[in-house]
């Protein structure tokens, strides 16, 4: 009887694989390929109907963006802010994640929901009120203002990821290490760190990526003196829409983030495998 269903099951699996490949093509490959082609359109030879492909390909648009805009400084600003935000967010998220992952207390579920509230608010609304708070506090540094805003908005991601990591630490290993007279540092190094390491690195990468891509706070707080890559990208998506320039800047923004996301995915899988193998 089982052999009768094998051909049907085989065709179903093939159909699912084909559907996934088609979805991957239209969701990722096609948009990315179009962005590459648009970024290589020569300014002197526009790409228009009925041409299926650009008539002339060149790197003139890339050179123009690199030499005539503030992209170089924007890259420095974006990555400096993202690195600062990543470290600050992880340090601030660790105590809360430890409490959520290792402790039981009254109101824990409500507290976990409250930590997710920044995700429910539109960032532009938060940014407008945030600027007012900064002025009231006397914080006029563009870099510090953006870094604080990004940290507050991205804390929920780090708390959630680290909570899962802390909950995966096995209590019997902690108790055994304490019974053997291990110090707190030794207990952390041998019982906590192997399980926390993939989650820590994944949270660091994800917060780093989200900080680089964040536009609302970076624009409202930083403009016009402190530019980031998203603010330059959105300037090309405004009233004077320049598709080739926007495509080039979007690739500069997206490609490193895709690579970082692949690394984060591998780290999260490593964390899952570690927990399933009982290494916590």
PDB file of C-alpha atoms in Angstrom:
ATOM      1  CA  UNK A   1       0.000   0.000   0.000  1.00  0.00           C
ATOM      2  CA  UNK A   2       2.888   2.315   0.798  1.00  0.00           C
ATOM      3  CA  UNK A   3       4.356   1.780  -2.650  1.00  0.00           C
ATOM      4  CA  UNK A   4       1.153   3.159  -4.225  1.00  0.00           C
ATOM      5  CA  UNK A   5       1.657   6.518  -2.530  1.00  0.00           C
ATOM      6  CA  UNK A   6       5.351   6.845  -3.274  1.00  0.00           C
ATOM      7  CA  UNK A   7       4.923   8.233  -6.833  1.00  0.00           C
ATOM      8  CA  UNK A   8       2.357  10.779  -5.577  1.00  0.00           C
ATOM      9  CA  UNK A   9       4.617  11.768  -2.703  1.00  0.00           C
ATOM     10  CA  UNK A  10       7.578  12.061  -5.059  1.00  0.00           C
ATOM     11  CA  UNK A  11       5.658  14.359  -7.417  1.00  0.00           C
ATOM     12  CA  UNK A  12       4.451  16.435  -4.485  1.00  0.00           C
ATOM     13  CA  UNK A  13       8.009  16.920  -3.250  1.00  0.00           C
ATOM     14  CA  UNK A  14       9.143  17.892  -6.728  1.00  0.00           C
ATOM     15  CA  UNK A  15       6.288  20.382  -7.016  1.00  0.00           C
ATOM     16  CA  UNK A  16       7.197  21.936  -3.670  1.00  0.00           C
ATOM     17  CA  UNK A  17      10.859  22.210  -4.674  1.00  0.00           C
ATOM     18  CA  UNK A  18       9.871  23.790  -8.000  1.00  0.00           C
ATOM     19  CA  UNK A  19       7.589  26.252  -6.226  1.00  0.00           C
ATOM     20  CA  UNK A  20      10.361  27.183  -3.807  1.00  0.00           C
ATOM     21  CA  UNK A  21      12.801  27.726  -6.695  1.00  0.00           C
ATOM     22  CA  UNK A  22      10.322  29.906  -8.585  1.00  0.00           C
ATOM     23  CA  UNK A  23       9.596  31.912  -5.458  1.00  0.00           C
ATOM     24  CA  UNK A  24      13.322  32.330  -4.792  1.00  0.00           C
ATOM     25  CA  UNK A  25      13.869  33.497  -8.363  1.00  0.00           C
ATOM     26  CA  UNK A  26      11.139  36.139  -8.338  1.00  0.00           C
ATOM     27  CA  UNK A  27      11.743  37.268  -4.757  1.00  0.00           C
ATOM     28  CA  UNK A  28      15.548  37.488  -4.774  1.00  0.00           C
ATOM     29  CA  UNK A  29      17.346  36.597  -8.003  1.00  0.00           C
ATOM     30  CA  UNK A  30      15.258  38.730 -10.364  1.00  0.00           C
ATOM     31  CA  UNK A  31      15.220  41.925  -8.213  1.00  0.00           C
ATOM     32  CA  UNK A  32      18.932  41.589  -7.480  1.00  0.00           C
ATOM     33  CA  UNK A  33      19.730  41.014 -11.159  1.00  0.00           C
ATOM     34  CA  UNK A  34      17.635  44.027 -12.170  1.00  0.00           C
ATOM     35  CA  UNK A  35      19.427  46.170  -9.597  1.00  0.00           C
ATOM     36  CA  UNK A  36      22.799  45.104 -10.998  1.00  0.00           C
ATOM     37  CA  UNK A  37      21.719  45.888 -14.561  1.00  0.00           C
ATOM     38  CA  UNK A  38      20.258  49.279 -13.638  1.00  0.00           C
ATOM     39  CA  UNK A  39      23.404  50.230 -11.739  1.00  0.00           C
ATOM     40  CA  UNK A  40      25.461  49.537 -14.886  1.00  0.00           C
ATOM     41  CA  UNK A  41      23.336  51.614 -17.274  1.00  0.00           C
ATOM     42  CA  UNK A  42      25.551  54.138 -19.026  1.00  0.00           C
ATOM     43  CA  UNK A  43      24.314  57.728 -18.388  1.00  0.00           C
ATOM     44  CA  UNK A  44      24.738  58.574 -22.082  1.00  0.00           C
ATOM     45  CA  UNK A  45      22.642  55.614 -23.253  1.00  0.00           C
ATOM     46  CA  UNK A  46      19.383  55.313 -21.262  1.00  0.00           C
ATOM     47  CA  UNK A  47      17.683  51.951 -20.885  1.00  0.00           C
ATOM     48  CA  UNK A  48      14.147  52.240 -22.184  1.00  0.00           C
ATOM     49  CA  UNK A  49      11.496  50.291 -24.031  1.00  0.00           C
ATOM     50  CA  UNK A  50      11.732  48.275 -26.271  1.00  0.00           C
ATOM     51  CA  UNK A  51      15.294  47.314 -25.221  1.00  0.00           C
ATOM     52  CA  UNK A  52      15.259  44.100 -23.181  1.00  0.00           C
ATOM     53  CA  UNK A  53      18.768  44.771 -21.859  1.00  0.00           C
ATOM     54  CA  UNK A  54      20.712  48.026 -21.359  1.00  0.00           C
ATOM     55  CA  UNK A  55      22.223  49.150 -24.676  1.00  0.00           C
ATOM     56  CA  UNK A  56      25.562  50.072 -23.064  1.00  0.00           C
ATOM     57  CA  UNK A  57      27.029  48.866 -19.763  1.00  0.00           C
ATOM     58  CA  UNK A  58      29.585  50.871 -17.812  1.00  0.00           C
ATOM     59  CA  UNK A  59      30.721  51.707 -14.301  1.00  0.00           C
ATOM     60  CA  UNK A  60      30.306  55.455 -14.878  1.00  0.00           C
ATOM     61  CA  UNK A  61      27.341  55.611 -12.502  1.00  0.00           C
ATOM     62  CA  UNK A  62      29.340  53.936  -9.717  1.00  0.00           C
ATOM     63  CA  UNK A  63      32.282  56.299 -10.243  1.00  0.00           C
ATOM     64  CA  UNK A  64      29.948  59.300 -10.300  1.00  0.00           C
ATOM     65  CA  UNK A  65      28.279  58.320  -7.037  1.00  0.00           C
ATOM     66  CA  UNK A  66      31.588  57.587  -5.324  1.00  0.00           C
ATOM     67  CA  UNK A  67      33.200  60.872  -6.366  1.00  0.00           C
ATOM     68  CA  UNK A  68      30.329  63.383  -6.364  1.00  0.00           C
ATOM     69  CA  UNK A  69      28.262  62.392  -3.330  1.00  0.00           C
ATOM     70  CA  UNK A  70      28.993  61.985   0.362  1.00  0.00           C
ATOM     71  CA  UNK A  71      28.847  58.209   0.069  1.00  0.00           C
ATOM     72  CA  UNK A  72      32.320  57.628   1.473  1.00  0.00           C
ATOM     73  CA  UNK A  73      31.576  59.562   4.655  1.00  0.00           C
ATOM     74  CA  UNK A  74      28.094  58.032   4.801  1.00  0.00           C
ATOM     75  CA  UNK A  75      29.634  54.540   4.809  1.00  0.00           C
ATOM     76  CA  UNK A  76      31.944  55.519   7.653  1.00  0.00           C
ATOM     77  CA  UNK A  77      29.022  57.029   9.576  1.00  0.00           C
ATOM     78  CA  UNK A  78      26.731  54.033   9.005  1.00  0.00           C
ATOM     79  CA  UNK A  79      29.248  51.395  10.031  1.00  0.00           C
ATOM     80  CA  UNK A  80      30.532  53.381  13.012  1.00  0.00           C
ATOM     81  CA  UNK A  81      27.011  53.906  14.341  1.00  0.00           C
ATOM     82  CA  UNK A  82      26.086  50.269  13.668  1.00  0.00           C
ATOM     83  CA  UNK A  83      29.137  48.951  15.533  1.00  0.00           C
ATOM     84  CA  UNK A  84      28.478  51.234  18.504  1.00  0.00           C
ATOM     85  CA  UNK A  85      24.789  50.320  18.564  1.00  0.00           C
ATOM     86  CA  UNK A  86      25.516  46.587  18.320  1.00  0.00           C
ATOM     87  CA  UNK A  87      27.839  46.577  21.321  1.00  0.00           C
ATOM     88  CA  UNK A  88      25.611  48.858  23.421  1.00  0.00           C
ATOM     89  CA  UNK A  89      22.483  46.865  22.578  1.00  0.00           C
ATOM     90  CA  UNK A  90      24.032  43.520  23.490  1.00  0.00           C
ATOM     91  CA  UNK A  91      25.360  44.858  26.805  1.00  0.00           C
ATOM     92  CA  UNK A  92      21.982  46.368  27.723  1.00  0.00           C
ATOM     93  CA  UNK A  93      20.030  43.297  26.592  1.00  0.00           C
ATOM     94  CA  UNK A  94      22.055  40.728  28.551  1.00  0.00           C
ATOM     95  CA  UNK A  95      20.571  41.369  32.055  1.00  0.00           C
ATOM     96  CA  UNK A  96      16.989  41.427  30.763  1.00  0.00           C
ATOM     97  CA  UNK A  97      17.522  38.347  28.614  1.00  0.00           C
ATOM     98  CA  UNK A  98      19.038  36.528  31.604  1.00  0.00           C
ATOM     99  CA  UNK A  99      15.982  37.365  33.711  1.00  0.00           C
ATOM    100  CA  UNK A 100      13.576  36.229  30.996  1.00  0.00           C
ATOM    101  CA  UNK A 101      15.518  33.071  30.161  1.00  0.00           C
ATOM    102  CA  UNK A 102      16.651  31.869  33.588  1.00  0.00           C
ATOM    103  CA  UNK A 103      14.233  33.291  36.185  1.00  0.00           C
ATOM    104  CA  UNK A 104      10.567  32.949  37.069  1.00  0.00           C
ATOM    105  CA  UNK A 105       8.797  35.967  38.544  1.00  0.00           C
ATOM    106  CA  UNK A 106       5.355  37.531  38.665  1.00  0.00           C
ATOM    107  CA  UNK A 107       4.534  39.603  35.609  1.00  0.00           C
ATOM    108  CA  UNK A 108       7.195  37.968  33.444  1.00  0.00           C
ATOM    109  CA  UNK A 109       4.853  37.490  30.468  1.00  0.00           C
ATOM    110  CA  UNK A 110       3.707  41.119  30.657  1.00  0.00           C
ATOM    111  CA  UNK A 111       7.293  42.328  30.879  1.00  0.00           C
ATOM    112  CA  UNK A 112       8.219  40.318  27.784  1.00  0.00           C
ATOM    113  CA  UNK A 113       5.344  41.902  25.869  1.00  0.00           C
ATOM    114  CA  UNK A 114       6.362  45.391  27.030  1.00  0.00           C
ATOM    115  CA  UNK A 115       9.884  44.921  25.671  1.00  0.00           C
ATOM    116  CA  UNK A 116       8.347  44.405  22.206  1.00  0.00           C
ATOM    117  CA  UNK A 117       6.407  47.697  22.202  1.00  0.00           C
ATOM    118  CA  UNK A 118       9.047  49.637  20.200  1.00  0.00           C
ATOM    119  CA  UNK A 119       8.419  47.233  17.312  1.00  0.00           C
ATOM    120  CA  UNK A 120       4.723  48.158  17.223  1.00  0.00           C
ATOM    121  CA  UNK A 121       5.314  51.894  16.798  1.00  0.00           C
ATOM    122  CA  UNK A 122       6.032  53.487  13.395  1.00  0.00           C
ATOM    123  CA  UNK A 123       9.658  54.604  13.400  1.00  0.00           C
ATOM    124  CA  UNK A 124       8.871  58.013  11.928  1.00  0.00           C
ATOM    125  CA  UNK A 125       6.459  58.716  14.792  1.00  0.00           C
ATOM    126  CA  UNK A 126       9.048  57.591  17.331  1.00  0.00           C
ATOM    127  CA  UNK A 127      11.747  59.648  15.636  1.00  0.00           C
ATOM    128  CA  UNK A 128       9.717  62.879  15.773  1.00  0.00           C
ATOM    129  CA  UNK A 129       9.071  62.545  19.499  1.00  0.00           C
ATOM    130  CA  UNK A 130      12.610  61.319  20.050  1.00  0.00           C
ATOM    131  CA  UNK A 131      14.082  64.529  18.623  1.00  0.00           C
ATOM    132  CA  UNK A 132      12.044  66.524  21.144  1.00  0.00           C
ATOM    133  CA  UNK A 133      13.342  64.365  24.003  1.00  0.00           C
ATOM    134  CA  UNK A 134      16.944  64.851  22.850  1.00  0.00           C
ATOM    135  CA  UNK A 135      16.544  68.623  22.783  1.00  0.00           C
ATOM    136  CA  UNK A 136      15.003  68.588  26.276  1.00  0.00           C
ATOM    137  CA  UNK A 137      17.946  66.538  27.554  1.00  0.00           C
ATOM    138  CA  UNK A 138      20.455  68.839  25.863  1.00  0.00           C
ATOM    139  CA  UNK A 139      21.872  66.115  23.598  1.00  0.00           C
ATOM    140  CA  UNK A 140      22.837  67.800  20.341  1.00  0.00           C
ATOM    141  CA  UNK A 141      25.419  65.321  19.049  1.00  0.00           C
ATOM    142  CA  UNK A 142      24.075  63.769  15.855  1.00  0.00           C
ATOM    143  CA  UNK A 143      26.125  60.602  16.305  1.00  0.00           C
ATOM    144  CA  UNK A 144      25.113  60.107  19.941  1.00  0.00           C
ATOM    145  CA  UNK A 145      21.472  60.880  19.218  1.00  0.00           C
ATOM    146  CA  UNK A 146      21.260  58.364  16.375  1.00  0.00           C
ATOM    147  CA  UNK A 147      23.148  55.729  18.372  1.00  0.00           C
ATOM    148  CA  UNK A 148      20.804  56.060  21.364  1.00  0.00           C
ATOM    149  CA  UNK A 149      17.730  55.961  19.122  1.00  0.00           C
ATOM    150  CA  UNK A 150      18.908  52.869  17.272  1.00  0.00           C
ATOM    151  CA  UNK A 151      19.787  51.136  20.539  1.00  0.00           C
ATOM    152  CA  UNK A 152      16.346  51.723  22.030  1.00  0.00           C
ATOM    153  CA  UNK A 153      14.537  50.574  18.882  1.00  0.00           C
ATOM    154  CA  UNK A 154      16.683  47.468  18.360  1.00  0.00           C
ATOM    155  CA  UNK A 155      16.796  46.242  21.955  1.00  0.00           C
ATOM    156  CA  UNK A 156      13.743  43.960  21.469  1.00  0.00           C
ATOM    157  CA  UNK A 157      15.581  41.934  18.804  1.00  0.00           C
ATOM    158  CA  UNK A 158      18.621  41.374  21.001  1.00  0.00           C
ATOM    159  CA  UNK A 159      16.533  40.591  24.074  1.00  0.00           C
ATOM    160  CA  UNK A 160      14.477  38.015  22.207  1.00  0.00           C
ATOM    161  CA  UNK A 161      17.479  36.234  20.676  1.00  0.00           C
ATOM    162  CA  UNK A 162      19.465  36.199  23.904  1.00  0.00           C
ATOM    163  CA  UNK A 163      16.456  35.044  25.936  1.00  0.00           C
ATOM    164  CA  UNK A 164      16.271  31.933  23.758  1.00  0.00           C
ATOM    165  CA  UNK A 165      20.006  31.373  24.239  1.00  0.00           C
ATOM    166  CA  UNK A 166      19.820  31.737  28.032  1.00  0.00           C
ATOM    167  CA  UNK A 167      16.843  29.371  28.229  1.00  0.00           C
ATOM    168  CA  UNK A 168      18.927  26.723  26.431  1.00  0.00           C
ATOM    169  CA  UNK A 169      21.576  26.572  29.171  1.00  0.00           C
ATOM    170  CA  UNK A 170      21.225  23.346  31.134  1.00  0.00           C
ATOM    171  CA  UNK A 171      20.723  23.836  34.857  1.00  0.00           C
ATOM    172  CA  UNK A 172      22.304  20.471  35.742  1.00  0.00           C
ATOM    173  CA  UNK A 173      25.638  21.601  34.256  1.00  0.00           C
ATOM    174  CA  UNK A 174      25.475  24.818  36.256  1.00  0.00           C
ATOM    175  CA  UNK A 175      24.703  22.893  39.472  1.00  0.00           C
ATOM    176  CA  UNK A 176      27.449  20.381  38.789  1.00  0.00           C
ATOM    177  CA  UNK A 177      30.030  23.113  38.217  1.00  0.00           C
ATOM    178  CA  UNK A 178      28.992  24.855  41.446  1.00  0.00           C
ATOM    179  CA  UNK A 179      29.099  21.596  43.433  1.00  0.00           C
ATOM    180  CA  UNK A 180      32.670  21.089  42.221  1.00  0.00           C
ATOM    181  CA  UNK A 181      33.630  24.478  43.619  1.00  0.00           C
ATOM    182  CA  UNK A 182      33.898  26.358  40.312  1.00  0.00           C
ATOM    183  CA  UNK A 183      33.987  30.129  40.477  1.00  0.00           C
ATOM    184  CA  UNK A 184      31.305  32.253  38.818  1.00  0.00           C
ATOM    185  CA  UNK A 185      33.630  33.008  35.947  1.00  0.00           C
ATOM    186  CA  UNK A 186      34.375  29.308  35.430  1.00  0.00           C
ATOM    187  CA  UNK A 187      30.669  28.453  35.559  1.00  0.00           C
ATOM    188  CA  UNK A 188      29.953  31.127  32.944  1.00  0.00           C
ATOM    189  CA  UNK A 189      32.806  30.004  30.711  1.00  0.00           C
ATOM    190  CA  UNK A 190      31.935  26.295  30.733  1.00  0.00           C
ATOM    191  CA  UNK A 191      28.152  26.200  31.283  1.00  0.00           C
ATOM    192  CA  UNK A 192      26.861  29.421  29.731  1.00  0.00           C
ATOM    193  CA  UNK A 193      29.291  30.553  27.058  1.00  0.00           C
ATOM    194  CA  UNK A 194      29.148  27.502  24.703  1.00  0.00           C
ATOM    195  CA  UNK A 195      25.375  27.933  24.386  1.00  0.00           C
ATOM    196  CA  UNK A 196      25.344  31.731  24.413  1.00  0.00           C
ATOM    197  CA  UNK A 197      28.110  32.259  21.857  1.00  0.00           C
ATOM    198  CA  UNK A 198      26.077  31.556  18.662  1.00  0.00           C
ATOM    199  CA  UNK A 199      23.146  33.622  19.940  1.00  0.00           C
ATOM    200  CA  UNK A 200      25.403  36.481  20.968  1.00  0.00           C
ATOM    201  CA  UNK A 201      27.097  36.615  17.580  1.00  0.00           C
ATOM    202  CA  UNK A 202      23.788  36.268  15.731  1.00  0.00           C
ATOM    203  CA  UNK A 203      22.200  39.061  17.784  1.00  0.00           C
ATOM    204  CA  UNK A 204      25.255  41.244  17.203  1.00  0.00           C
ATOM    205  CA  UNK A 205      25.068  40.724  13.434  1.00  0.00           C
ATOM    206  CA  UNK A 206      21.300  41.228  13.196  1.00  0.00           C
ATOM    207  CA  UNK A 207      21.373  44.434  15.236  1.00  0.00           C
ATOM    208  CA  UNK A 208      24.337  45.621  13.155  1.00  0.00           C
ATOM    209  CA  UNK A 209      22.403  45.044   9.919  1.00  0.00           C
ATOM    210  CA  UNK A 210      19.194  46.667  11.167  1.00  0.00           C
ATOM    211  CA  UNK A 211      21.130  49.708  12.386  1.00  0.00           C
ATOM    212  CA  UNK A 212      22.790  50.153   8.996  1.00  0.00           C
ATOM    213  CA  UNK A 213      19.436  49.915   7.202  1.00  0.00           C
ATOM    214  CA  UNK A 214      17.483  52.180   9.580  1.00  0.00           C
ATOM    215  CA  UNK A 215      16.352  55.390   7.888  1.00  0.00           C
ATOM    216  CA  UNK A 216      13.774  57.306   9.970  1.00  0.00           C
ATOM    217  CA  UNK A 217      15.867  58.127  13.038  1.00  0.00           C
ATOM    218  CA  UNK A 218      19.047  58.537  11.001  1.00  0.00           C
ATOM    219  CA  UNK A 219      17.334  61.050   8.720  1.00  0.00           C
ATOM    220  CA  UNK A 220      15.317  63.056  11.250  1.00  0.00           C
ATOM    221  CA  UNK A 221      18.083  63.238  13.855  1.00  0.00           C
ATOM    222  CA  UNK A 222      21.099  63.403  11.551  1.00  0.00           C
ATOM    223  CA  UNK A 223      19.950  65.631   8.676  1.00  0.00           C
ATOM    224  CA  UNK A 224      21.506  67.583   7.161  1.00  0.00           C
ATOM    225  CA  UNK A 225      24.968  67.263   8.740  1.00  0.00           C
ATOM    226  CA  UNK A 226      25.164  63.522   9.506  1.00  0.00           C
ATOM    227  CA  UNK A 227      24.392  61.338   6.492  1.00  0.00           C
ATOM    228  CA  UNK A 228      24.140  57.560   6.320  1.00  0.00           C
ATOM    229  CA  UNK A 229      23.833  55.201   3.361  1.00  0.00           C
ATOM    230  CA  UNK A 230      20.005  54.906   3.650  1.00  0.00           C
ATOM    231  CA  UNK A 231      19.619  58.704   3.646  1.00  0.00           C
ATOM    232  CA  UNK A 232      21.603  58.913   0.401  1.00  0.00           C
ATOM    233  CA  UNK A 233      19.568  56.040  -1.064  1.00  0.00           C
ATOM    234  CA  UNK A 234      16.251  57.696  -0.230  1.00  0.00           C
ATOM    235  CA  UNK A 235      17.470  60.958  -1.716  1.00  0.00           C
ATOM    236  CA  UNK A 236      17.611  59.135  -5.073  1.00  0.00           C
ATOM    237  CA  UNK A 237      14.112  57.755  -4.491  1.00  0.00           C
ATOM    238  CA  UNK A 238      12.564  61.169  -3.967  1.00  0.00           C
ATOM    239  CA  UNK A 239      10.890  63.554  -6.396  1.00  0.00           C
ATOM    240  CA  UNK A 240      13.750  63.370  -8.907  1.00  0.00           C
ATOM    241  CA  UNK A 241      13.811  59.583  -9.116  1.00  0.00           C
ATOM    242  CA  UNK A 242      17.209  58.418 -10.438  1.00  0.00           C
ATOM    243  CA  UNK A 243      16.837  54.661 -10.815  1.00  0.00           C
ATOM    244  CA  UNK A 244      20.440  53.752 -11.816  1.00  0.00           C
ATOM    245  CA  UNK A 245      21.946  55.735  -8.930  1.00  0.00           C
ATOM    246  CA  UNK A 246      19.433  54.267  -6.488  1.00  0.00           C
ATOM    247  CA  UNK A 247      20.262  50.772  -7.751  1.00  0.00           C
ATOM    248  CA  UNK A 248      23.990  51.312  -7.214  1.00  0.00           C
ATOM    249  CA  UNK A 249      23.542  52.665  -3.673  1.00  0.00           C
ATOM    250  CA  UNK A 250      21.066  49.897  -2.799  1.00  0.00           C
ATOM    251  CA  UNK A 251      23.616  47.268  -3.853  1.00  0.00           C
ATOM    252  CA  UNK A 252      26.265  48.920  -1.692  1.00  0.00           C
ATOM    253  CA  UNK A 253      23.789  48.761   1.184  1.00  0.00           C
ATOM    254  CA  UNK A 254      22.329  45.301   0.586  1.00  0.00           C
ATOM    255  CA  UNK A 255      25.203  43.045  -0.512  1.00  0.00           C
ATOM    256  CA  UNK A 256      27.247  43.249   2.732  1.00  0.00           C
ATOM    257  CA  UNK A 257      24.039  42.808   4.748  1.00  0.00           C
ATOM    258  CA  UNK A 258      23.082  39.671   2.809  1.00  0.00           C
ATOM    259  CA  UNK A 259      26.480  38.166   3.550  1.00  0.00           C
ATOM    260  CA  UNK A 260      26.116  39.043   7.231  1.00  0.00           C
ATOM    261  CA  UNK A 261      22.628  37.523   7.317  1.00  0.00           C
ATOM    262  CA  UNK A 262      23.998  34.265   5.890  1.00  0.00           C
ATOM    263  CA  UNK A 263      26.576  34.231   8.686  1.00  0.00           C
ATOM    264  CA  UNK A 264      23.845  34.909  11.267  1.00  0.00           C
ATOM    265  CA  UNK A 265      21.750  32.066   9.817  1.00  0.00           C
ATOM    266  CA  UNK A 266      24.640  29.642  10.201  1.00  0.00           C
ATOM    267  CA  UNK A 267      25.197  30.804  13.766  1.00  0.00           C
ATOM    268  CA  UNK A 268      21.528  30.319  14.641  1.00  0.00           C
ATOM    269  CA  UNK A 269      21.609  26.831  13.144  1.00  0.00           C
ATOM    270  CA  UNK A 270      24.738  26.134  15.177  1.00  0.00           C
ATOM    271  CA  UNK A 271      22.920  27.268  18.298  1.00  0.00           C
ATOM    272  CA  UNK A 272      20.011  24.948  17.484  1.00  0.00           C
ATOM    273  CA  UNK A 273      22.307  22.010  16.858  1.00  0.00           C
ATOM    274  CA  UNK A 274      24.172  22.719  20.070  1.00  0.00           C
ATOM    275  CA  UNK A 275      20.949  22.672  22.066  1.00  0.00           C
ATOM    276  CA  UNK A 276      19.688  19.516  20.375  1.00  0.00           C
ATOM    277  CA  UNK A 277      22.964  17.723  21.060  1.00  0.00           C
ATOM    278  CA  UNK A 278      22.773  18.593  24.730  1.00  0.00           C
ATOM    279  CA  UNK A 279      25.941  20.649  24.783  1.00  0.00           C
ATOM    280  CA  UNK A 280      24.327  23.351  26.870  1.00  0.00           C
TER     281      UNK A 280
END
